[in-house]
PDB file of C-alpha atoms in Angstrom:
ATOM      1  CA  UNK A 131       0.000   0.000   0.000  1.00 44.00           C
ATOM      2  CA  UNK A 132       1.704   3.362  -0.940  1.00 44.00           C
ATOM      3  CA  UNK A 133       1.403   6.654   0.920  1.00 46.00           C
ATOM      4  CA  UNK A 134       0.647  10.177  -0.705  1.00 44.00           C
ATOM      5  CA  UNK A 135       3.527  12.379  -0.078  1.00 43.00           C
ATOM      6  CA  UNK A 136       0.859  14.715   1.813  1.00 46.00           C
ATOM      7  CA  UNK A 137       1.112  11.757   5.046  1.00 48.00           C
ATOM      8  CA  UNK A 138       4.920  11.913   4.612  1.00 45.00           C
ATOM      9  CA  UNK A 139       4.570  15.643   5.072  1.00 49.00           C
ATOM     10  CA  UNK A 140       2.146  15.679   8.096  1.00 51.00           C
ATOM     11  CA  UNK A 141       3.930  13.475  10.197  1.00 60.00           C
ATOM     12  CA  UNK A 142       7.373  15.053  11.966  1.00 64.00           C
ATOM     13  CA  UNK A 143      10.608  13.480  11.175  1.00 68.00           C
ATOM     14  CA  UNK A 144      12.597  11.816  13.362  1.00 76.00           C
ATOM     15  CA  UNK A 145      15.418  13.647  14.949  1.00 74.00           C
ATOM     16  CA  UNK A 146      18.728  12.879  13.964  1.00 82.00           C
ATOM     17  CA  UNK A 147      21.773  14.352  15.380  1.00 79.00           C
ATOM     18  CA  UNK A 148      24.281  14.790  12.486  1.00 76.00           C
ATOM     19  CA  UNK A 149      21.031  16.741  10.664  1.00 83.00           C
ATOM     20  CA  UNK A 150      20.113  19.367  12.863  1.00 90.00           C
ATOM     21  CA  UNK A 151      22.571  22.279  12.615  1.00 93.00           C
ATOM     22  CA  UNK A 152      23.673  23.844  15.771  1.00 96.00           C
ATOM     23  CA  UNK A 153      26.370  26.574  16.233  1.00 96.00           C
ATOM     24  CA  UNK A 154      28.294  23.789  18.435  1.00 96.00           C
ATOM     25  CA  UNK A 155      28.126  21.118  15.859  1.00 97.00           C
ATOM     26  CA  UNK A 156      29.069  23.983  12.970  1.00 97.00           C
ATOM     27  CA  UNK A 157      32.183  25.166  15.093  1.00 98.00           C
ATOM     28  CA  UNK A 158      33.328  21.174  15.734  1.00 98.00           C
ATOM     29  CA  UNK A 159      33.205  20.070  12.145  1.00 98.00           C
ATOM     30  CA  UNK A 160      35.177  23.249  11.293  1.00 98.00           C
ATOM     31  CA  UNK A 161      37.674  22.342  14.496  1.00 99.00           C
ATOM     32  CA  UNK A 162      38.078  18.613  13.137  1.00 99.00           C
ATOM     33  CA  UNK A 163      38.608  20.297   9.349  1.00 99.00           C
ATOM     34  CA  UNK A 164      41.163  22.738  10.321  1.00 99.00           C
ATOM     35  CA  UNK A 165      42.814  20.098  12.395  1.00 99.00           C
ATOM     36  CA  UNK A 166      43.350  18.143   9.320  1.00 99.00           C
ATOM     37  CA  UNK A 167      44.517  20.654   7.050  1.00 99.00           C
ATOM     38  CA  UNK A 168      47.232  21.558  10.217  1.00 99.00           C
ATOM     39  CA  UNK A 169      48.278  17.653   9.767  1.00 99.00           C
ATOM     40  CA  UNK A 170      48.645  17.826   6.139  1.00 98.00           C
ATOM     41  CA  UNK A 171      50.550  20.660   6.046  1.00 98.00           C
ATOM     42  CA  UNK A 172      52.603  19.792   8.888  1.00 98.00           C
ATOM     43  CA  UNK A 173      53.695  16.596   6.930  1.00 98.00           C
ATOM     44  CA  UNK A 174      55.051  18.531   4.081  1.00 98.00           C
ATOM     45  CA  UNK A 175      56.779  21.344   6.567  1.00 98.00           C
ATOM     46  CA  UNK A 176      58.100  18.582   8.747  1.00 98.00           C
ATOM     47  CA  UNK A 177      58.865  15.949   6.864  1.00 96.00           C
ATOM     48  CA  UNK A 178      56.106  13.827   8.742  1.00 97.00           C
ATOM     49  CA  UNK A 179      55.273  11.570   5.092  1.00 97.00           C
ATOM     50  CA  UNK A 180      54.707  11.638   1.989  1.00 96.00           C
ATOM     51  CA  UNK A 181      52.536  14.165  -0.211  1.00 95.00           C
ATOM     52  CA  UNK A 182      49.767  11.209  -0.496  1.00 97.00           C
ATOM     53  CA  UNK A 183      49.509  11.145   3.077  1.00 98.00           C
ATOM     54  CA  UNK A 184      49.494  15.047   3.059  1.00 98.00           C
ATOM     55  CA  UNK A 185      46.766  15.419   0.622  1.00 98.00           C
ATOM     56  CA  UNK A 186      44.795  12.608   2.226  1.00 98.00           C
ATOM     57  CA  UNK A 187      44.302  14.934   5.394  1.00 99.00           C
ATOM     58  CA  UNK A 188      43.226  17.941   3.628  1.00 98.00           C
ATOM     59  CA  UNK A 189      41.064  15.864   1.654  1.00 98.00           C
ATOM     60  CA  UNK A 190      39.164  14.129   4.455  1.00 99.00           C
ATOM     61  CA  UNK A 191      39.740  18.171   6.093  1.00 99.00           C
ATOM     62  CA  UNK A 192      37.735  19.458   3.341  1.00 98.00           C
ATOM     63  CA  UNK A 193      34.652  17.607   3.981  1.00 98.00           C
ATOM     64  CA  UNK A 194      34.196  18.356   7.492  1.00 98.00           C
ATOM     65  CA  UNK A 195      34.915  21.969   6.035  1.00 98.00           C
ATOM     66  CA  UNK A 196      32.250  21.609   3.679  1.00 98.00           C
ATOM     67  CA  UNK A 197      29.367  20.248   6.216  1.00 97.00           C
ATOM     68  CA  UNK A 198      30.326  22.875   8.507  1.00 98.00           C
ATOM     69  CA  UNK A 199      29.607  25.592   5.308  1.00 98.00           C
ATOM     70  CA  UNK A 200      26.218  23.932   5.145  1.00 97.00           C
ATOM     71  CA  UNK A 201      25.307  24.333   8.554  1.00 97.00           C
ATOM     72  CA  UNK A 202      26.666  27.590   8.498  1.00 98.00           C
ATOM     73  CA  UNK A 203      24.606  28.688   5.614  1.00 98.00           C
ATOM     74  CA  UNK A 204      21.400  26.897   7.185  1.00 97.00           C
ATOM     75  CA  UNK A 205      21.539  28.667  10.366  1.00 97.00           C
ATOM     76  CA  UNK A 206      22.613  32.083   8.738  1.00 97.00           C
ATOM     77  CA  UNK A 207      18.733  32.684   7.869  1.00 95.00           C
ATOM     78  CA  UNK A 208      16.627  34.077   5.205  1.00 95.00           C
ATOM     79  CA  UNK A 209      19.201  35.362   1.868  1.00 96.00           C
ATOM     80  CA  UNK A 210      17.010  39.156   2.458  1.00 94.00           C
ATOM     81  CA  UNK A 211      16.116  41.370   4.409  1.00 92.00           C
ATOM     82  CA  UNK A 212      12.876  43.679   3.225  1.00 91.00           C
ATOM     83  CA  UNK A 213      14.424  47.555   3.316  1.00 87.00           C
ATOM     84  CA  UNK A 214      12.187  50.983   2.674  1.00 88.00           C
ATOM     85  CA  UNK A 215      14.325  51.448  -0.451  1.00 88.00           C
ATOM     86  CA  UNK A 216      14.327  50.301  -3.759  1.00 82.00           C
ATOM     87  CA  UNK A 217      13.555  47.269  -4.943  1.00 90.00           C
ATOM     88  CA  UNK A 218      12.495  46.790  -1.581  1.00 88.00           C
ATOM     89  CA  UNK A 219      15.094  44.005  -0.644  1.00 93.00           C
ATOM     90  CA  UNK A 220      18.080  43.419   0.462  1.00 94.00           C
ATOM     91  CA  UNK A 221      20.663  40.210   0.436  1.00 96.00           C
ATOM     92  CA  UNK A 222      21.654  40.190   4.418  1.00 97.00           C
ATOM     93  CA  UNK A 223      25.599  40.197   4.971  1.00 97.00           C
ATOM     94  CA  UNK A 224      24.881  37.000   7.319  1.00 97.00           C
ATOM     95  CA  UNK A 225      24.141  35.321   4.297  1.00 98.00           C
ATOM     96  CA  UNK A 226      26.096  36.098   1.612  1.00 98.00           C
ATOM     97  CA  UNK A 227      29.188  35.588   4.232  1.00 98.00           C
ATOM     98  CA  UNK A 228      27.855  32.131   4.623  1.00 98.00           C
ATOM     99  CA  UNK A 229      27.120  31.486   1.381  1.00 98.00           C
ATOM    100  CA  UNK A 230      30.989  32.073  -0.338  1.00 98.00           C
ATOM    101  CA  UNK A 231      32.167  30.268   2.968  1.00 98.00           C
ATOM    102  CA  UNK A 232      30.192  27.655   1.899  1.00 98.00           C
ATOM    103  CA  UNK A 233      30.986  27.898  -1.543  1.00 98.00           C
ATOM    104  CA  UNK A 234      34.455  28.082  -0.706  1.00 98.00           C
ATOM    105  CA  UNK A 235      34.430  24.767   1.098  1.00 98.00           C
ATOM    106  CA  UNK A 236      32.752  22.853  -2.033  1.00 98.00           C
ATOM    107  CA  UNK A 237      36.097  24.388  -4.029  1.00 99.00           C
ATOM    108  CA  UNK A 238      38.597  23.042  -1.746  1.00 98.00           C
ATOM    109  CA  UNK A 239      36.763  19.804  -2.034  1.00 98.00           C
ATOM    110  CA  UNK A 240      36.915  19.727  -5.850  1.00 98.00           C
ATOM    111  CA  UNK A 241      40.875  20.431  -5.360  1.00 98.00           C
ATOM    112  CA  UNK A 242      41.872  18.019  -2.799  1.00 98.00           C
ATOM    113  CA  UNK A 243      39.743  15.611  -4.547  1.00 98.00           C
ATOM    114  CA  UNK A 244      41.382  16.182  -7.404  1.00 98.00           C
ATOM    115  CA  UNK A 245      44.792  16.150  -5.813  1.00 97.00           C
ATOM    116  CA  UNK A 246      44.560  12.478  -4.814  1.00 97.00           C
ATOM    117  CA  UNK A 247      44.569  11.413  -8.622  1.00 94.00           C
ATOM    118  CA  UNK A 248      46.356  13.961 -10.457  1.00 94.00           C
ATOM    119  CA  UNK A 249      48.862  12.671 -12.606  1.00 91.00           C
ATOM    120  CA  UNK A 250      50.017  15.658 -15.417  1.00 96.00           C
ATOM    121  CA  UNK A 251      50.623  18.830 -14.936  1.00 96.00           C
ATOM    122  CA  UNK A 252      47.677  20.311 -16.662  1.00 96.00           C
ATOM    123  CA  UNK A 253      45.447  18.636 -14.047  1.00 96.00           C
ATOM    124  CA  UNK A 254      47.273  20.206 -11.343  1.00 96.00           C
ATOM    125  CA  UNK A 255      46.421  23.502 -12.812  1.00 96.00           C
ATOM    126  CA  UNK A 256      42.944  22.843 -13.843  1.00 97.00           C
ATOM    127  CA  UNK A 257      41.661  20.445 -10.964  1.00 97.00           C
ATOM    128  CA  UNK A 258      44.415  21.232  -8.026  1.00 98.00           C
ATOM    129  CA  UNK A 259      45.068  24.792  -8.444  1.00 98.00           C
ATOM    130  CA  UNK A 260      42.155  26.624 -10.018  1.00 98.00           C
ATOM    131  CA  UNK A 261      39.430  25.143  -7.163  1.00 98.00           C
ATOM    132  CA  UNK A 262      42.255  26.328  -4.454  1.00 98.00           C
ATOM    133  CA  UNK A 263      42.741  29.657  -5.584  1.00 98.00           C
ATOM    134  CA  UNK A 264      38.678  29.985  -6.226  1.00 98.00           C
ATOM    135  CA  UNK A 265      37.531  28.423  -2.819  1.00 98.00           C
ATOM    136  CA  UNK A 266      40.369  31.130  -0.785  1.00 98.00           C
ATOM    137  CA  UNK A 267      39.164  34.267  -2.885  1.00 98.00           C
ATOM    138  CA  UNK A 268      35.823  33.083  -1.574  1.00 99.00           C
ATOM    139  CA  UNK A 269      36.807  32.869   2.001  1.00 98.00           C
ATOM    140  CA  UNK A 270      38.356  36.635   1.725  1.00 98.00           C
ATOM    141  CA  UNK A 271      34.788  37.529   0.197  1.00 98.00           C
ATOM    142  CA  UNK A 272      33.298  35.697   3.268  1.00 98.00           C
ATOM    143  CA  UNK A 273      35.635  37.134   5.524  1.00 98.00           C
ATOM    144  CA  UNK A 274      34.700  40.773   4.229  1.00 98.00           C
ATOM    145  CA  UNK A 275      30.634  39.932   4.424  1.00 98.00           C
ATOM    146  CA  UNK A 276      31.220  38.614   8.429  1.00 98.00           C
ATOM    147  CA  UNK A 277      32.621  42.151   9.342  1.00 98.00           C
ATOM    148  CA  UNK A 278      29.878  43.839   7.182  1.00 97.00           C
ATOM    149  CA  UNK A 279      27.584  41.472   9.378  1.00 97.00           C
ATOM    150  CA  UNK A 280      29.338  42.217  12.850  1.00 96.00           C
ATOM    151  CA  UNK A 281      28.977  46.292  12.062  1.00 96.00           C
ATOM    152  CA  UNK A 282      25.520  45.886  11.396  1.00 94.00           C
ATOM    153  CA  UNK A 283      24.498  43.775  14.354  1.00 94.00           C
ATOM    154  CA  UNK A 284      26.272  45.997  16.688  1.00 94.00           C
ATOM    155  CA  UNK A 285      27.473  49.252  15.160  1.00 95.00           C
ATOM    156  CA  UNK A 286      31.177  48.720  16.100  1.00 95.00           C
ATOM    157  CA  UNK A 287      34.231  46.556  14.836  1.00 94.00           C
ATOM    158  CA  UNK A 288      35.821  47.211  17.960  1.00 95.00           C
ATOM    159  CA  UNK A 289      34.430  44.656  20.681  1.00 95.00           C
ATOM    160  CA  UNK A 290      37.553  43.031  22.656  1.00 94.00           C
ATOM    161  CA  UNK A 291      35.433  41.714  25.349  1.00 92.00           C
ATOM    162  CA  UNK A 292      33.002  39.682  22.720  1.00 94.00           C
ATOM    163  CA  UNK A 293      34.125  36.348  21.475  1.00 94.00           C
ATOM    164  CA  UNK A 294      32.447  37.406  17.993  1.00 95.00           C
ATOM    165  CA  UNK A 295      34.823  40.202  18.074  1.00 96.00           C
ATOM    166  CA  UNK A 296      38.055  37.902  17.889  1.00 97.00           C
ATOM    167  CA  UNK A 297      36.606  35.560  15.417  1.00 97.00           C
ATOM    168  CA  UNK A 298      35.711  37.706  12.805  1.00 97.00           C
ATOM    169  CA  UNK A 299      39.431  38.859  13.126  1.00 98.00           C
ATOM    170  CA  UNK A 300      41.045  36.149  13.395  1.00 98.00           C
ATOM    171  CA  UNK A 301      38.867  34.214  10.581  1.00 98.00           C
ATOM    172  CA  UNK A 302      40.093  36.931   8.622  1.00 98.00           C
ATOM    173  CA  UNK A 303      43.917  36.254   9.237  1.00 99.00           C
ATOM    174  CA  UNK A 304      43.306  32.672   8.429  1.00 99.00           C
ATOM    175  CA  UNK A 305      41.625  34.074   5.019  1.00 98.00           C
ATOM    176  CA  UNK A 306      44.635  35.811   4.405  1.00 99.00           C
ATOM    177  CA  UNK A 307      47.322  33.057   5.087  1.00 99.00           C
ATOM    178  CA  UNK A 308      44.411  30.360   2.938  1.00 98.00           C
ATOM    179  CA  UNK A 309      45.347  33.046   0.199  1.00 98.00           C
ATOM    180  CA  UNK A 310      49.046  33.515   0.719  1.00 98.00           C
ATOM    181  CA  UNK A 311      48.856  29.887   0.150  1.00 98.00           C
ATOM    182  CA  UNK A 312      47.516  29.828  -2.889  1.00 98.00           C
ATOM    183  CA  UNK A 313      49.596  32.138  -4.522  1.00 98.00           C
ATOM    184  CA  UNK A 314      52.311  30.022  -3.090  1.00 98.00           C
ATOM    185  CA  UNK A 315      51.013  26.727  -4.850  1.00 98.00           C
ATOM    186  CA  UNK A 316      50.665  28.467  -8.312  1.00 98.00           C
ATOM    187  CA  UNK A 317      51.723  25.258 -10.287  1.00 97.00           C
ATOM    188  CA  UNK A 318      54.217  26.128 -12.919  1.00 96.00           C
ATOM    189  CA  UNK A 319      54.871  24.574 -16.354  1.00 96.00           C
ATOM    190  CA  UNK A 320      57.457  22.083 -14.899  1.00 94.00           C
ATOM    191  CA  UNK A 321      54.542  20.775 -12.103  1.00 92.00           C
ATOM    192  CA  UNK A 322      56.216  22.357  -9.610  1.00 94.00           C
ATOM    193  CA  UNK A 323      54.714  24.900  -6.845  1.00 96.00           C
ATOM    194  CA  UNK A 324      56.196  28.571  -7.186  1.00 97.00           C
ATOM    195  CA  UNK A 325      57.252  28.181  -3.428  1.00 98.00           C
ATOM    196  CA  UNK A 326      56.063  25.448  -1.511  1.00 97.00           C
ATOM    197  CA  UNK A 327      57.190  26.848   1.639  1.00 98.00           C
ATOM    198  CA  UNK A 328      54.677  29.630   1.356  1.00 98.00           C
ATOM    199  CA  UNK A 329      51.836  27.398   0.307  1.00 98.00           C
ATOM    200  CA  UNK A 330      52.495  24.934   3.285  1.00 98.00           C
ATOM    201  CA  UNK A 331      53.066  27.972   5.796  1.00 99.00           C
ATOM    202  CA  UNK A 332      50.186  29.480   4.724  1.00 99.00           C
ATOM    203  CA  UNK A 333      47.574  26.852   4.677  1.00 99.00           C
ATOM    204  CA  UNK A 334      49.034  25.834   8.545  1.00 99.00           C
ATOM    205  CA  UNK A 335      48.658  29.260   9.698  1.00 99.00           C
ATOM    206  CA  UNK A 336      45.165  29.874   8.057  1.00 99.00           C
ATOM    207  CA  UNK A 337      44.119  26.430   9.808  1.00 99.00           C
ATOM    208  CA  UNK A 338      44.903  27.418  12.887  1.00 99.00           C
ATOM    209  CA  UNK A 339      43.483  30.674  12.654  1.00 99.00           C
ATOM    210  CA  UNK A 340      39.955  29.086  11.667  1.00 99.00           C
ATOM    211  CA  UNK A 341      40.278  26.210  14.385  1.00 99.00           C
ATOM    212  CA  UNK A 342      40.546  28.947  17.066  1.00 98.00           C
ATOM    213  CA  UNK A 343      37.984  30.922  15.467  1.00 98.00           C
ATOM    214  CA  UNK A 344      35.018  27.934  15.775  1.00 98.00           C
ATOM    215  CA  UNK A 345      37.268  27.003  19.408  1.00 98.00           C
ATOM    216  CA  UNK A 346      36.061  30.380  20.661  1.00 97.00           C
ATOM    217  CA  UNK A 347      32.742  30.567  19.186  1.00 96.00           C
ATOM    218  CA  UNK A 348      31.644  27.461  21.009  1.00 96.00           C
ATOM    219  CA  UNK A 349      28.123  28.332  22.651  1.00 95.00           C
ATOM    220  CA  UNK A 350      29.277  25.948  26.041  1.00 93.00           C
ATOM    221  CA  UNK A 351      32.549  28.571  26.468  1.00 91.00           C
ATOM    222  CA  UNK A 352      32.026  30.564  29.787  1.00 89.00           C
ATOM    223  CA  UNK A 353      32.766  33.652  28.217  1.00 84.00           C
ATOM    224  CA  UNK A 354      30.237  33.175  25.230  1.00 87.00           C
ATOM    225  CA  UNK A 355      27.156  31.878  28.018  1.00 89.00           C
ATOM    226  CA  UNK A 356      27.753  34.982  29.822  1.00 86.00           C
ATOM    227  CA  UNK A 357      27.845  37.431  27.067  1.00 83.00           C
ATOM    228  CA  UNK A 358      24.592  35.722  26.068  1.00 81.00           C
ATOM    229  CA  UNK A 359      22.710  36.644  29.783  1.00 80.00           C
ATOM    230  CA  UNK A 360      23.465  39.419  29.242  1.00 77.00           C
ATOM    231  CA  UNK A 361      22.474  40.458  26.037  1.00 80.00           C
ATOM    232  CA  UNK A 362      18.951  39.015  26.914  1.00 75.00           C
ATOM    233  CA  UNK A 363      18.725  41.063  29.828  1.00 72.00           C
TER     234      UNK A 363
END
């Protein structure tokens, strides 16, 4: 006996866990991503393996990267805002911030995807490179949108004693190094990186950045429950 989709629809689903975004569970996955891209550039600074293992981490990094974009982008609300100007609408800075994060993510899972398998230089270019350079001019875009978003919410960039102060900063730094990096693994006609130091540096400094960015966004941090009370008060 089949069911009309309209009983599938009345009925509410089951919870589960992994599929209800939460600022907690957004801030994890991006911990556990960043963590991963540290490893994988640690192996290549240190010596630590070889570039398989290296790309393995950011690979498996990329995808806790990219849920954390979706739940980022799911709990960043409505894409406008209605405004008493024309055309009436607005895209909100929450939003579009979320959105090239998000966006972002998917590229650096195209290019560490691709990165497993490539075998000529021209893929490295095309498949490695290209998605790496797109997803971290995303991130800056991101990055710009999140302080856009900060100003509007509360009319300041300058909020030392707020947690959302330091992350929008330091998410921006990591943006920065994620870009420093990708100038750094420009692949050049030979297939090799124009300076792999750079590119490892910088993807190890932006990963830290963004894992103590989610670390101190966590809504169970001290600082974060009390800044809450008192915001409701």
């Amino acid at each position: 006996m089949t069911q009309s989709s309209s009983q599938f629809s009345a009925a509410t689903p089951r919870s589960i866990p992994f599929l209800v975004p939460t600022l907690s569970r957004q801030s994890v996955l991006f911990m556990i991503g960043s963590a991963l891209f540290v490893l994988g550039s640690a192996i290549n600074i240190w010596h630590l393996g070889n570039a398989a293992a290296s790309n393995l981490a950011c690979f498996i990094g990329a995808i806790f990267f990219t849920a954390a974009g979706l739940y980022q982008l799911v709990l960043s609300g409505d894409a406008v805002v209605r405004v008493d100007y024309a055309p009436g609408k607005m895209f909100r800075a929450e939003w579009v911030a979320a959105a090239t994060q998000s966006f972002g993510t998917i590229m650096f899972n195209i290019s560490t995807s691709a990165a497993l398998q490539a075998k000529s230089v021209d893929a490295e270019k095309h498949l490695v490179w290209n998605p790496d350079a797109g997803g971290s001019v995303a991130f800056l875009i991101s990055a710009v949108f999140v302080y856009v978003a900060y100003y509007r919410s509360r009319g300041t960039l300058w909020e030392p004693r707020r947690s959302g102060f330091w992350a929008a900063h330091i998410n921006m730094i990591g943006c920065l190094a994620f870009a420093v990096s990708a100038v750094g693994s420009f692949v050049l006609n030979n297939g090799a990186s124009k300076d792999s130091d750079l590119a490892n540096w910088g993807t190890l400094i932006g990963a830290v950045c963004f894992f103590l960015a989610s670390m101190i966004s966590l809504p169970a941090l001290g600082w974060n429950r009390r800044t809450a009370a008192a915001d409701a008060r």
